[in-house]
XYZ file of C-alpha atoms in Angstrom:
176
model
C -33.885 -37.201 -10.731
C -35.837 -39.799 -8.519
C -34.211 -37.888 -5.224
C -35.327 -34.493 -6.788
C -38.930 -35.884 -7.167
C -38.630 -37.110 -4.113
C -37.279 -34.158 -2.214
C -40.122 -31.948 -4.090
C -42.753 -34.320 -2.374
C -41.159 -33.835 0.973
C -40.921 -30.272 0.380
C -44.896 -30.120 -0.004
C -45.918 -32.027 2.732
C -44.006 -29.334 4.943
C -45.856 -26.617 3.348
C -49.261 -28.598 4.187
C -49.246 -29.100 7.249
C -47.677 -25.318 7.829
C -50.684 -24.001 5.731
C -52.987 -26.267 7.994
C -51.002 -24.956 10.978
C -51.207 -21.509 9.859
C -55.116 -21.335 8.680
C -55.891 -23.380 12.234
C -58.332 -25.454 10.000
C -59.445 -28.868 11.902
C -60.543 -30.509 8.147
C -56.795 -29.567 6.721
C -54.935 -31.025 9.379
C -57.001 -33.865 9.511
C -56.054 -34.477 5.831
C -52.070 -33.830 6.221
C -52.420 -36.102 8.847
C -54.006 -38.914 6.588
C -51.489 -38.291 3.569
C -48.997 -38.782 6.303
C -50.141 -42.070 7.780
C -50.734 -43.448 4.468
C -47.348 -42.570 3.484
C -45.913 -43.673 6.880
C -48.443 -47.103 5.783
C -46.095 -47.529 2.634
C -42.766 -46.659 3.948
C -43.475 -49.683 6.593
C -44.920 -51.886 3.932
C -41.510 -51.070 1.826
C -39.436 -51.512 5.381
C -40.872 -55.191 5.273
C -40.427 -56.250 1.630
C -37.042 -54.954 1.677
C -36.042 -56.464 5.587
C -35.275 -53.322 7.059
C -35.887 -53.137 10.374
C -35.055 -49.112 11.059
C -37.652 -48.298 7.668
C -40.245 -50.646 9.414
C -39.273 -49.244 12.802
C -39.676 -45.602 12.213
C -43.064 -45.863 10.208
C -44.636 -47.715 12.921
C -43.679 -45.284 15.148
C -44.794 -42.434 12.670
C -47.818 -43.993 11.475
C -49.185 -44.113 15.764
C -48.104 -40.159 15.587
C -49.987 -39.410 12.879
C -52.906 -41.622 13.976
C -53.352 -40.485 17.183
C -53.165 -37.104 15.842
C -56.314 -37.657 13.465
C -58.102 -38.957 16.472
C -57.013 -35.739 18.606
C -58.204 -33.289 15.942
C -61.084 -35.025 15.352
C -62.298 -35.505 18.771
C -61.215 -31.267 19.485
C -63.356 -30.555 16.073
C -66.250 -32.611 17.521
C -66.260 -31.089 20.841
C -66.253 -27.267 19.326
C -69.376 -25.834 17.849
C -67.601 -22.831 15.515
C -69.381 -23.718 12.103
C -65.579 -23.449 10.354
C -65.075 -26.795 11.563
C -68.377 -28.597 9.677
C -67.859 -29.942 6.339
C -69.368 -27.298 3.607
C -70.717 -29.890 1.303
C -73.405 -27.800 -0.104
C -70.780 -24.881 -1.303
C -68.854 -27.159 -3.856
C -69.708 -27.419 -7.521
C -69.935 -31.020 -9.264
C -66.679 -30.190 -11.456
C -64.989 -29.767 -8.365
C -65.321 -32.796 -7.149
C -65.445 -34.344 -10.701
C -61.899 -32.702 -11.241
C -60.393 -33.214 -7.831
C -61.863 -37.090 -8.242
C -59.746 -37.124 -11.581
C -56.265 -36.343 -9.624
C -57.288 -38.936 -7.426
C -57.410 -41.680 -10.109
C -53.734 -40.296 -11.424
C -52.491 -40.051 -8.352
C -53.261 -43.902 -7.954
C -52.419 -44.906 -11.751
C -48.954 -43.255 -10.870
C -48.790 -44.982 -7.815
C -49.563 -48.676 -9.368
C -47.384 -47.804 -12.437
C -44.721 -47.343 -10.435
C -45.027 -51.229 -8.621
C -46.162 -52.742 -11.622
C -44.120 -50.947 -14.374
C -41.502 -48.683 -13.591
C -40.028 -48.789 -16.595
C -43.073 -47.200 -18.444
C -42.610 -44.502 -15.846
C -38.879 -44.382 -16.068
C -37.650 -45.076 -19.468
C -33.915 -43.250 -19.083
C -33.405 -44.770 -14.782
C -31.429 -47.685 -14.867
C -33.573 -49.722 -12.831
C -30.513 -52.014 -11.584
C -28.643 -49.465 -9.990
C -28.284 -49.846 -6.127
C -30.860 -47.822 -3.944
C -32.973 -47.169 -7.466
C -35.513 -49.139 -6.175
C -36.156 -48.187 -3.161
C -36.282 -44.584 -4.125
C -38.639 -45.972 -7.173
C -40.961 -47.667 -3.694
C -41.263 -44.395 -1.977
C -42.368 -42.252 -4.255
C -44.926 -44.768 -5.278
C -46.162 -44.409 -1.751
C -46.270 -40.391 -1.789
C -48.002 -41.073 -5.028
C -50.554 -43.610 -3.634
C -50.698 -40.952 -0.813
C -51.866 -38.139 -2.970
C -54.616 -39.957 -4.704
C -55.693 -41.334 -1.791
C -56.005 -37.721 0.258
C -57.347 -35.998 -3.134
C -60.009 -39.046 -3.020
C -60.863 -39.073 0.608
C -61.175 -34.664 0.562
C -63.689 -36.086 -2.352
C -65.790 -38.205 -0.106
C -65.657 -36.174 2.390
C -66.729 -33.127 0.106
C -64.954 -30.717 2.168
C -63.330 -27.491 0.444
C -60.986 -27.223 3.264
C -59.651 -30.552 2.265
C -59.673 -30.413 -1.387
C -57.839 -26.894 -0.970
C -55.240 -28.396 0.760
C -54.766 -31.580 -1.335
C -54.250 -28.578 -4.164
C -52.090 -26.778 -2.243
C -49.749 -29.947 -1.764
C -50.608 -30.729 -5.509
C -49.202 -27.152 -6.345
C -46.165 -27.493 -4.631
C -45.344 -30.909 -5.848
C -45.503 -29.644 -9.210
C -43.644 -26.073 -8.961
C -40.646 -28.831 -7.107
C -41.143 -30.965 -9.843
């Protein structure tokens, strides 16, 4: 179950950034690049409560990709003047955002469930079992991750954002 959910979350950040990829959209890539440093962010903070070096390794390194990434787009986005690049603030309705901001606050509920009480989330997972939680540690992350891109696409009031963060949100669940 946990690997399923898990593999479902990896499954949608693939289709992100290939819609990103695909749409050549500056904002979108900018915000599969965020989920993925936060995630990245979480794997290494998991790769240090747990002592493992190669987890902690391999999101440093992954968390500088993605990083430098956001600062590449961004700086390419700020350098062009085609008016698909600009935030489109003004074209997004309050229950947009009002909605969108709701997913946010699950996605971050789920997220702190998950550390805090993972047995509210998972009443039928033996939580003793080897490797359980770990697996239990990373998909809090991808969880934190998803509230946190769904809030920032908020902020940022961007529909190119918030239609990605849906898109991932839409694949999450149909893997789910």
């Amino acid at each position: 179950y946990l690997v399923q959910m898990w593999a479902a979350r990896q499954f949608a950040l693939g289709f992100i950034f290939g819609y990103a990829v695909f749409k050549r959209s500056a904002p979108m890539l900018t915000l599969a690049y965020i989920f993925f440093l936060v995630m990245f962010i979480g794997d290494f903070l998991i790769g240090i409560g747990m002592k493992d070096p190669a987890l902690y390794g391999a999101a440093t390194v992954m968390c500088l990709i993605a990083a430098l990434m956001i600062y590449f787009i961004h700086k390419r986005s700020k350098m062009m003047e085609d008016k698909t690049l600009t935030p489109d603030a003004e074209t997004l309705p309050a229950w947009i955002l009002i909605v969108s901001g709701l997913f946010a606050l699950l996605g971050l509920a789920v997220s702190a469930s998950l550390v805090f009480a993972p047995a509210s989330v998972l009443p039928n997972v033996d939580l003793q079992a080897k490797g359980v939680s770990y697996l239990i540690q990373m998909w809090a992350a991808r969880q934190f991750a998803v509230g946190f891109i769904f809030g920032y696409a908020v902020f940022r009031r961007s529909a190119a954002m918030l239609t990605l963060a849906f898109l991932f949100f839409l694949m999450m669940n149909i893997g789910d």
